[in-house]
GROMACS .gro file of N, CA, C and O in nm:
model
  428
    1MET      N    1   1.410  -0.196  -1.078
    1MET     CA    2   1.348  -0.179  -0.949
    1MET      C    3   1.215  -0.104  -0.965
    1MET      O    4   1.208  -0.003  -1.033
    2ALA      N    5   1.113  -0.154  -0.902
    2ALA     CA    6   0.980  -0.095  -0.913
    2ALA      C    7   0.973   0.039  -0.841
    2ALA      O    8   1.036   0.058  -0.737
    3SER      N    9   0.892   0.128  -0.895
    3SER     CA   10   0.871   0.258  -0.831
    3SER      C   11   0.788   0.242  -0.704
    3SER      O   12   0.723   0.139  -0.682
    4ARG      N   13   0.788   0.346  -0.624
    4ARG     CA   14   0.708   0.346  -0.501
    4ARG      C   15   0.559   0.332  -0.534
    4ARG      O   16   0.485   0.262  -0.467
    5THR      N   17   0.516   0.402  -0.640
    5THR     CA   18   0.375   0.395  -0.681
    5THR      C   19   0.339   0.253  -0.726
    5THR      O   20   0.234   0.201  -0.689
    6TYR      N   21   0.427   0.191  -0.803
    6TYR     CA   22   0.403   0.054  -0.848
    6TYR      C   23   0.388  -0.039  -0.728
    6TYR      O   24   0.296  -0.120  -0.722
    7THR      N   25   0.478  -0.026  -0.632
    7THR     CA   26   0.475  -0.110  -0.513
    7THR      C   27   0.345  -0.090  -0.435
    7THR      O   28   0.284  -0.186  -0.388
    8LEU      N   29   0.298   0.035  -0.426
    8LEU     CA   30   0.173   0.063  -0.357
    8LEU      C   31   0.057  -0.007  -0.427
    8LEU      O   32  -0.025  -0.073  -0.362
    9PHE      N   33   0.047   0.005  -0.559
    9PHE     CA   34  -0.060  -0.060  -0.633
    9PHE      C   35  -0.050  -0.213  -0.622
    9PHE      O   36  -0.152  -0.281  -0.607
   10ARG      N   37   0.070  -0.266  -0.630
   10ARG     CA   38   0.088  -0.411  -0.619
   10ARG      C   39   0.043  -0.462  -0.482
   10ARG      O   40  -0.028  -0.562  -0.472
   11ASN      N   41   0.084  -0.392  -0.377
   11ASN     CA   42   0.045  -0.431  -0.242
   11ASN      C   43  -0.106  -0.417  -0.221
   11ASN      O   44  -0.166  -0.495  -0.147
   12ALA      N   45  -0.166  -0.319  -0.286
   12ALA     CA   46  -0.311  -0.302  -0.275
   12ALA      C   47  -0.384  -0.421  -0.337
   12ALA      O   48  -0.486  -0.465  -0.285
   13ILE      N   49  -0.332  -0.473  -0.446
   13ILE     CA   50  -0.392  -0.593  -0.506
   13ILE      C   51  -0.383  -0.709  -0.407
   13ILE      O   52  -0.482  -0.779  -0.382
   14LEU      N   53  -0.267  -0.730  -0.351
   14LEU     CA   54  -0.247  -0.843  -0.258
   14LEU      C   55  -0.339  -0.833  -0.137
   14LEU      O   56  -0.385  -0.935  -0.086
   15ALA      N   57  -0.367  -0.711  -0.091
   15ALA     CA   58  -0.451  -0.690   0.027
   15ALA      C   59  -0.597  -0.662  -0.011
   15ALA      O   60  -0.680  -0.640   0.078
   16GLU      N   61  -0.629  -0.660  -0.141
   16GLU     CA   62  -0.761  -0.623  -0.191
   16GLU      C   63  -0.806  -0.490  -0.131
   16GLU      O   64  -0.915  -0.477  -0.076
   17GLN      N   65  -0.718  -0.390  -0.144
   17GLN     CA   66  -0.748  -0.255  -0.097
   17GLN      C   67  -0.777  -0.163  -0.214
   17GLN      O   68  -0.728  -0.184  -0.325
   18GLN      N   69  -0.853  -0.059  -0.186
   18GLN     CA   70  -0.878   0.046  -0.283
   18GLN      C   71  -0.758   0.139  -0.290
   18GLN      O   72  -0.680   0.147  -0.195
   19VAL      N   73  -0.743   0.209  -0.401
   19VAL     CA   74  -0.639   0.311  -0.416
   19VAL      C   75  -0.705   0.442  -0.456
   19VAL      O   76  -0.788   0.444  -0.548
   20ILE      N   77  -0.668   0.548  -0.388
   20ILE     CA   78  -0.712   0.683  -0.421
   20ILE      C   79  -0.590   0.753  -0.479
   20ILE      O   80  -0.480   0.744  -0.424
   21CYS      N   81  -0.606   0.823  -0.591
   21CYS     CA   82  -0.493   0.892  -0.653
   21CYS      C   83  -0.542   1.002  -0.746
   21CYS      O   84  -0.663   1.017  -0.767
   22VAL      N   85  -0.449   1.076  -0.802
   22VAL     CA   86  -0.478   1.173  -0.906
   22VAL      C   87  -0.412   1.123  -1.033
   22VAL      O   88  -0.295   1.084  -1.033
   23TYR      N   89  -0.490   1.118  -1.141
   23TYR     CA   90  -0.439   1.074  -1.271
   23TYR      C   91  -0.500   1.166  -1.377
   23TYR      O   92  -0.622   1.185  -1.379
   24GLU      N   93  -0.415   1.222  -1.460
   24GLU     CA   94  -0.458   1.315  -1.564
   24GLU      C   95  -0.544   1.427  -1.506
   24GLU      O   96  -0.646   1.467  -1.561
   25GLY      N   97  -0.502   1.477  -1.388
   25GLY     CA   98  -0.568   1.590  -1.324
   25GLY      C   99  -0.700   1.559  -1.256
   25GLY      O  100  -0.767   1.650  -1.208
   26ARG      N  101  -0.738   1.432  -1.250
   26ARG     CA  102  -0.865   1.394  -1.189
   26ARG      C  103  -0.842   1.300  -1.072
   26ARG      O  104  -0.760   1.209  -1.079
   27ARG      N  105  -0.920   1.321  -0.966
   27ARG     CA  106  -0.914   1.233  -0.849
   27ARG      C  107  -0.986   1.103  -0.884
   27ARG      O  108  -1.099   1.106  -0.934
   28ARG      N  109  -0.919   0.992  -0.861
   28ARG     CA  110  -0.975   0.861  -0.896
   28ARG      C  111  -0.985   0.772  -0.772
   28ARG      O  112  -0.899   0.776  -0.685
   29GLU      N  113  -1.089   0.693  -0.766
   29GLU     CA  114  -1.104   0.589  -0.664
   29GLU      C  115  -1.111   0.457  -0.739
   29GLU      O  116  -1.200   0.437  -0.821
   30LEU      N  117  -1.013   0.371  -0.712
   30LEU     CA  118  -0.990   0.252  -0.795
   30LEU      C  119  -0.971   0.126  -0.713
   30LEU      O  120  -0.926   0.132  -0.599
   31CYS      N  121  -0.995   0.015  -0.777
   31CYS     CA  122  -0.951  -0.115  -0.728
   31CYS      C  123  -0.859  -0.172  -0.835
   31CYS      O  124  -0.905  -0.206  -0.945
   32PRO      N  125  -0.729  -0.180  -0.807
   32PRO     CA  126  -0.635  -0.232  -0.907
   32PRO      C  127  -0.650  -0.383  -0.923
   32PRO      O  128  -0.672  -0.454  -0.825
   33HIS      N  129  -0.639  -0.431  -1.047
   33HIS     CA  130  -0.655  -0.573  -1.075
   33HIS      C  131  -0.530  -0.637  -1.135
   33HIS      O  132  -0.502  -0.753  -1.106
   34ILE      N  133  -0.459  -0.564  -1.219
   34ILE     CA  134  -0.341  -0.620  -1.285
   34ILE      C  135  -0.229  -0.515  -1.284
   34ILE      O  136  -0.252  -0.400  -1.322
   35THR      N  137  -0.109  -0.556  -1.245
   35THR     CA  138   0.009  -0.470  -1.255
   35THR      C  139   0.113  -0.535  -1.344
   35THR      O  140   0.117  -0.657  -1.359
   36GLY      N  141   0.197  -0.450  -1.402
   36GLY     CA  142   0.305  -0.498  -1.488
   36GLY      C  143   0.355  -0.383  -1.572
   36GLY      O  144   0.358  -0.268  -1.526
   37THR      N  145   0.390  -0.413  -1.696
   37THR     CA  146   0.436  -0.309  -1.787
   37THR      C  147   0.354  -0.313  -1.915
   37THR      O  148   0.303  -0.417  -1.955
   38ASN      N  149   0.347  -0.197  -1.981
   38ASN     CA  150   0.275  -0.189  -2.108
   38ASN      C  151   0.369  -0.222  -2.223
   38ASN      O  152   0.486  -0.257  -2.201
   39LYS      N  153   0.322  -0.210  -2.346
   39LYS     CA  154   0.403  -0.248  -2.463
   39LYS      C  155   0.527  -0.161  -2.478
   39LYS      O  156   0.623  -0.202  -2.542
   40SER      N  157   0.528  -0.041  -2.415
   40SER     CA  158   0.646   0.047  -2.419
   40SER      C  159   0.742   0.022  -2.303
   40SER      O  160   0.842   0.090  -2.289
   41GLY      N  161   0.708  -0.075  -2.217
   41GLY     CA  162   0.793  -0.107  -2.103
   41GLY      C  163   0.770  -0.018  -1.981
   41GLY      O  164   0.845  -0.025  -1.885
   42GLU      N  165   0.663   0.063  -1.984
   42GLU     CA  166   0.631   0.151  -1.872
   42GLU      C  167   0.545   0.078  -1.770
   42GLU      O  168   0.461  -0.005  -1.807
   43GLU      N  169   0.565   0.109  -1.641
   43GLU     CA  170   0.482   0.050  -1.537
   43GLU      C  171   0.337   0.091  -1.561
   43GLU      O  172   0.307   0.208  -1.587
   44ALA      N  173   0.246  -0.008  -1.553
   44ALA     CA  174   0.104   0.018  -1.580
   44ALA      C  175   0.017  -0.066  -1.488
   44ALA      O  176   0.061  -0.168  -1.434
   45VAL      N  177  -0.107  -0.022  -1.473
   45VAL     CA  178  -0.205  -0.096  -1.394
   45VAL      C  179  -0.339  -0.091  -1.466
   45VAL      O  180  -0.376   0.010  -1.526
   46LEU      N  181  -0.409  -0.204  -1.463
   46LEU     CA  182  -0.548  -0.208  -1.507
   46LEU      C  183  -0.631  -0.207  -1.381
   46LEU      O  184  -0.614  -0.292  -1.293
   47ALA      N  185  -0.719  -0.107  -1.370
   47ALA     CA  186  -0.797  -0.089  -1.247
   47ALA      C  187  -0.942  -0.062  -1.279
   47ALA      O  188  -0.975  -0.007  -1.385
   48TRP      N  189  -1.029  -0.098  -1.186
   48TRP     CA  190  -1.171  -0.067  -1.197
   48TRP      C  191  -1.195   0.062  -1.122
   48TRP      O  192  -1.177   0.069  -1.000
   49GLN      N  193  -1.231   0.170  -1.195
   49GLN     CA  194  -1.261   0.297  -1.130
   49GLN      C  195  -1.409   0.298  -1.095
   49GLN      O  196  -1.494   0.291  -1.183
   50PHE      N  197  -1.437   0.305  -0.965
   50PHE     CA  198  -1.575   0.299  -0.919
   50PHE      C  199  -1.629   0.434  -0.872
   50PHE      O  200  -1.750   0.451  -0.856
   51ALA      N  201  -1.540   0.532  -0.849
   51ALA     CA  202  -1.584   0.664  -0.803
   51ALA      C  203  -1.475   0.765  -0.832
   51ALA      O  204  -1.366   0.732  -0.879
   52GLY      N  205  -1.505   0.890  -0.802
   52GLY     CA  206  -1.410   0.997  -0.827
   52GLY      C  207  -1.450   1.074  -0.951
   52GLY      O  208  -1.567   1.076  -0.990
   53GLU      N  209  -1.351   1.136  -1.014
   53GLU     CA  210  -1.376   1.219  -1.132
   53GLU      C  211  -1.339   1.143  -1.258
   53GLU      O  212  -1.245   1.064  -1.259
   54SER      N  213  -1.413   1.171  -1.365
   54SER     CA  214  -1.391   1.101  -1.491
   54SER      C  215  -1.444   1.185  -1.606
   54SER      O  216  -1.537   1.263  -1.589
   55SER      N  217  -1.386   1.165  -1.722
   55SER     CA  218  -1.438   1.232  -1.841
   55SER      C  219  -1.556   1.155  -1.901
   55SER      O  220  -1.625   1.204  -1.988
   56GLY      N  221  -1.578   1.035  -1.852
   56GLY     CA  222  -1.687   0.952  -1.901
   56GLY      C  223  -1.768   0.894  -1.785
   56GLY      O  224  -1.745   0.927  -1.670
   57PRO      N  225  -1.859   0.805  -1.817
   57PRO     CA  226  -1.944   0.745  -1.713
   57PRO      C  227  -1.864   0.653  -1.622
   57PRO      O  228  -1.762   0.596  -1.664
   58LEU      N  229  -1.908   0.640  -1.499
   58LEU     CA  230  -1.848   0.548  -1.403
   58LEU      C  231  -1.954   0.449  -1.358
   58LEU      O  232  -2.071   0.482  -1.357
   59PRO      N  233  -1.914   0.331  -1.317
   59PRO     CA  234  -1.778   0.278  -1.310
   59PRO      C  235  -1.731   0.229  -1.447
   59PRO      O  236  -1.812   0.205  -1.536
   60GLN      N  237  -1.598   0.214  -1.459
   60GLN     CA  238  -1.540   0.161  -1.582
   60GLN      C  239  -1.394   0.121  -1.560
   60GLN      O  240  -1.331   0.161  -1.462
   61TRP      N  241  -1.343   0.040  -1.652
   61TRP     CA  242  -1.203   0.000  -1.648
   61TRP      C  243  -1.114   0.117  -1.688
   61TRP      O  244  -1.150   0.194  -1.776
   62ARG      N  245  -0.998   0.127  -1.621
   62ARG     CA  246  -0.900   0.230  -1.651
   62ARG      C  247  -0.763   0.166  -1.667
   62ARG      O  248  -0.724   0.078  -1.590
   63CYS      N  249  -0.689   0.214  -1.766
   63CYS     CA  250  -0.550   0.174  -1.786
   63CYS      C  251  -0.465   0.294  -1.748
   63CYS      O  252  -0.476   0.400  -1.810
   64LEU      N  253  -0.384   0.281  -1.644
   64LEU     CA  254  -0.304   0.393  -1.595
   64LEU      C  255  -0.156   0.367  -1.614
   64LEU      O  256  -0.107   0.258  -1.579
   65LYS      N  257  -0.086   0.464  -1.671
   65LYS     CA  258   0.060   0.463  -1.670
   65LYS      C  259   0.100   0.517  -1.534
   65LYS      O  260   0.066   0.630  -1.499
   66LEU      N  261   0.171   0.439  -1.457
   66LEU     CA  262   0.197   0.476  -1.319
   66LEU      C  263   0.288   0.597  -1.304
   66LEU      O  264   0.284   0.664  -1.202
   67ALA      N  265   0.366   0.630  -1.405
   67ALA     CA  266   0.449   0.750  -1.399
   67ALA      C  267   0.363   0.876  -1.395
   67ALA      O  268   0.409   0.982  -1.350
   68ASN      N  269   0.237   0.866  -1.438
   68ASN     CA  270   0.146   0.980  -1.440
   68ASN      C  271   0.052   0.985  -1.320
   68ASN      O  272  -0.040   1.067  -1.316
   69VAL      N  273   0.073   0.898  -1.222
   69VAL     CA  274  -0.010   0.894  -1.102
   69VAL      C  275   0.059   0.975  -0.993
   69VAL      O  276   0.180   0.966  -0.974
   70SER      N  277  -0.019   1.053  -0.919
   70SER     CA  278   0.035   1.125  -0.804
   70SER      C  279  -0.057   1.109  -0.685
   70SER      O  280  -0.176   1.078  -0.700
   71GLY      N  281  -0.001   1.130  -0.567
   71GLY     CA  282  -0.079   1.127  -0.444
   71GLY      C  283  -0.148   0.996  -0.414
   71GLY      O  284  -0.252   0.995  -0.347
   72ALA      N  285  -0.094   0.886  -0.460
   72ALA     CA  286  -0.159   0.756  -0.440
   72ALA      C  287  -0.149   0.711  -0.295
   72ALA      O  288  -0.045   0.724  -0.231
   73ARG      N  289  -0.261   0.658  -0.248
   73ARG     CA  290  -0.263   0.596  -0.115
   73ARG      C  291  -0.365   0.484  -0.116
   73ARG      O  292  -0.468   0.492  -0.185
   74ALA      N  293  -0.336   0.380  -0.041
   74ALA     CA  294  -0.427   0.266  -0.031
   74ALA      C  295  -0.518   0.287   0.089
   74ALA      O  296  -0.482   0.355   0.185
   75ARG      N  297  -0.637   0.229   0.080
   75ARG     CA  298  -0.730   0.233   0.194
   75ARG      C  299  -0.815   0.107   0.193
   75ARG      O  300  -0.835   0.043   0.090
   76ASP      N  301  -0.865   0.074   0.310
   76ASP     CA  302  -0.958  -0.037   0.320
   76ASP      C  303  -1.093   0.008   0.270
   76ASP      O  304  -1.127   0.127   0.276
   77GLY      N  305  -1.170  -0.084   0.220
   77GLY     CA  306  -1.304  -0.054   0.170
   77GLY      C  307  -1.353  -0.170   0.085
   77GLY      O  308  -1.279  -0.263   0.056
   78ARG      N  309  -1.479  -0.162   0.046
   78ARG     CA  310  -1.539  -0.268  -0.035
   78ARG      C  311  -1.462  -0.285  -0.165
   78ARG      O  312  -1.425  -0.187  -0.230
   79TRP      N  313  -1.436  -0.410  -0.202
   79TRP     CA  314  -1.366  -0.440  -0.327
   79TRP      C  315  -1.464  -0.430  -0.443
   79TRP      O  316  -1.575  -0.482  -0.437
   80HIS      N  317  -1.423  -0.360  -0.547
   80HIS     CA  318  -1.507  -0.342  -0.666
   80HIS      C  319  -1.440  -0.407  -0.786
   80HIS      O  320  -1.317  -0.403  -0.798
   81GLU      N  321  -1.520  -0.462  -0.874
   81GLU     CA  322  -1.466  -0.518  -0.997
   81GLU      C  323  -1.572  -0.511  -1.107
   81GLU      O  324  -1.691  -0.501  -1.077
   82GLY      N  325  -1.525  -0.513  -1.229
   82GLY     CA  326  -1.616  -0.504  -1.343
   82GLY      C  327  -1.686  -0.636  -1.369
   82GLY      O  328  -1.654  -0.738  -1.308
   83GLY      N  329  -1.779  -0.632  -1.461
   83GLY     CA  330  -1.851  -0.752  -1.500
   83GLY      C  331  -1.763  -0.839  -1.588
   83GLY      O  332  -1.640  -0.826  -1.590
   84SER      N  333  -1.826  -0.924  -1.663
   84SER     CA  334  -1.751  -1.016  -1.747
   84SER      C  335  -1.671  -0.940  -1.853
   84SER      O  336  -1.713  -0.835  -1.901
   85HIS      N  337  -1.557  -0.995  -1.887
   85HIS     CA  338  -1.472  -0.934  -1.989
   85HIS      C  339  -1.520  -0.979  -2.126
   85HIS      O  340  -1.536  -1.098  -2.149
   86LYS      N  341  -1.538  -0.883  -2.214
   86LYS     CA  342  -1.582  -0.917  -2.350
   86LYS      C  343  -1.464  -0.923  -2.446
   86LYS      O  344  -1.476  -0.972  -2.556
   87SER      N  345  -1.350  -0.870  -2.401
   87SER     CA  346  -1.229  -0.876  -2.485
   87SER      C  347  -1.107  -0.888  -2.394
   87SER      O  348  -1.112  -0.855  -2.277
   88THR      N  349  -0.998  -0.934  -2.451
   88THR     CA  350  -0.874  -0.947  -2.377
   88THR      C  351  -0.817  -0.809  -2.348
   88THR      O  352  -0.816  -0.723  -2.435
   89GLN      N  353  -0.770  -0.788  -2.226
   89GLN     CA  354  -0.713  -0.658  -2.192
   89GLN      C  355  -0.579  -0.641  -2.262
   89GLN      O  356  -0.504  -0.737  -2.281
   90THR      N  357  -0.549  -0.519  -2.303
   90THR     CA  358  -0.422  -0.488  -2.370
   90THR      C  359  -0.343  -0.382  -2.294
   90THR      O  360  -0.240  -0.336  -2.342
   91CYS      N  361  -0.390  -0.344  -2.179
   91CYS     CA  362  -0.326  -0.241  -2.097
   91CYS      C  363  -0.189  -0.287  -2.048
   91CYS      O  364  -0.090  -0.217  -2.063
   92VAL      N  365  -0.187  -0.403  -1.987
   92VAL     CA  366  -0.064  -0.458  -1.929
   92VAL      C  367  -0.022  -0.577  -2.015
   92VAL      O  368  -0.088  -0.680  -2.017
   93THR      N  369   0.089  -0.560  -2.088
   93THR     CA  370   0.131  -0.668  -2.177
   93THR      C  371   0.226  -0.768  -2.109
   93THR      O  372   0.228  -0.884  -2.145
   94LYS      N  373   0.303  -0.720  -2.012
   94LYS     CA  374   0.388  -0.810  -1.934
   94LYS      C  375   0.335  -0.807  -1.791
   94LYS      O  376   0.361  -0.715  -1.715
   95ILE      N  377   0.255  -0.908  -1.757
   95ILE     CA  378   0.184  -0.911  -1.629
   95ILE      C  379   0.276  -0.960  -1.518
   95ILE      O  380   0.339  -1.064  -1.529
   96ASP      N  381   0.277  -0.882  -1.410
   96ASP     CA  382   0.349  -0.919  -1.289
   96ASP      C  383   0.253  -0.983  -1.190
   96ASP      O  384   0.281  -1.087  -1.132
   97LEU      N  385   0.137  -0.920  -1.171
   97LEU     CA  386   0.040  -0.968  -1.072
   97LEU      C  387  -0.101  -0.945  -1.123
   97LEU      O  388  -0.135  -0.835  -1.169
   98ASP      N  389  -0.184  -1.049  -1.115
   98ASP     CA  390  -0.324  -1.044  -1.157
   98ASP      C  391  -0.406  -1.100  -1.043
   98ASP      O  392  -0.389  -1.216  -1.005
   99ILE      N  393  -0.496  -1.018  -0.986
   99ILE     CA  394  -0.571  -1.062  -0.869
   99ILE      C  395  -0.648  -1.191  -0.896
   99ILE      O  396  -0.657  -1.276  -0.810
  100ASN      N  397  -0.701  -1.207  -1.015
  100ASN     CA  398  -0.782  -1.324  -1.045
  100ASN      C  399  -0.699  -1.451  -1.061
  100ASN      O  400  -0.748  -1.561  -1.038
  101VAL      N  401  -0.574  -1.437  -1.100
  101VAL     CA  402  -0.488  -1.553  -1.122
  101VAL      C  403  -0.394  -1.576  -1.005
  101VAL      O  404  -0.385  -1.685  -0.950
  102ASP      N  405  -0.324  -1.472  -0.963
  102ASP     CA  406  -0.218  -1.488  -0.864
  102ASP      C  407  -0.263  -1.476  -0.719
  102ASP      O  408  -0.196  -1.524  -0.630
  103VAL      N  409  -0.377  -1.412  -0.694
  103VAL     CA  410  -0.420  -1.390  -0.556
  103VAL      C  411  -0.536  -1.480  -0.521
  103VAL      O  412  -0.528  -1.563  -0.432
  104ARG      N  413  -0.645  -1.468  -0.591
  104ARG     CA  414  -0.767  -1.540  -0.554
  104ARG      C  415  -0.757  -1.690  -0.574
  104ARG      O  416  -0.816  -1.767  -0.500
  105LYS      N  417  -0.682  -1.736  -0.672
  105LYS     CA  418  -0.672  -1.880  -0.695
  105LYS      C  419  -0.584  -1.949  -0.592
  105LYS      O  420  -0.581  -2.070  -0.583
  106LEU      N  421  -0.510  -1.869  -0.512
  106LEU     CA  422  -0.427  -1.927  -0.407
  106LEU      C  423  -0.505  -1.951  -0.279
  106LEU      O  424  -0.457  -2.016  -0.188
  107ARG      N  425  -0.624  -1.895  -0.271
  107ARG     CA  426  -0.704  -1.907  -0.147
  107ARG      C  427  -0.785  -2.034  -0.144
  107ARG      O  428  -0.825  -2.090  -0.237
   0.00000   0.00000   0.00000
């Protein structure tokens, strides 16, 4: 059974909503793109972080283990996404939902 945080991120993808949360002690503003599990079987999300706090430059892709996310909430706002992918993502190895495959191609 999926965690509450996983369900929030999954629903945000379906609605193309932003997610605000705290991860690794930093406030993040994200647009989630892919949910599923990582190679260790932990719930994970690949998201485009467009604002908030970061140890590096923004915007950029983030791989989040959802067990380490707190205070997550979805909100309406402009959808953000990264540019072209130069390599295959390895964050989510067992994909449940991918906005580019499962959501946008259905429209």
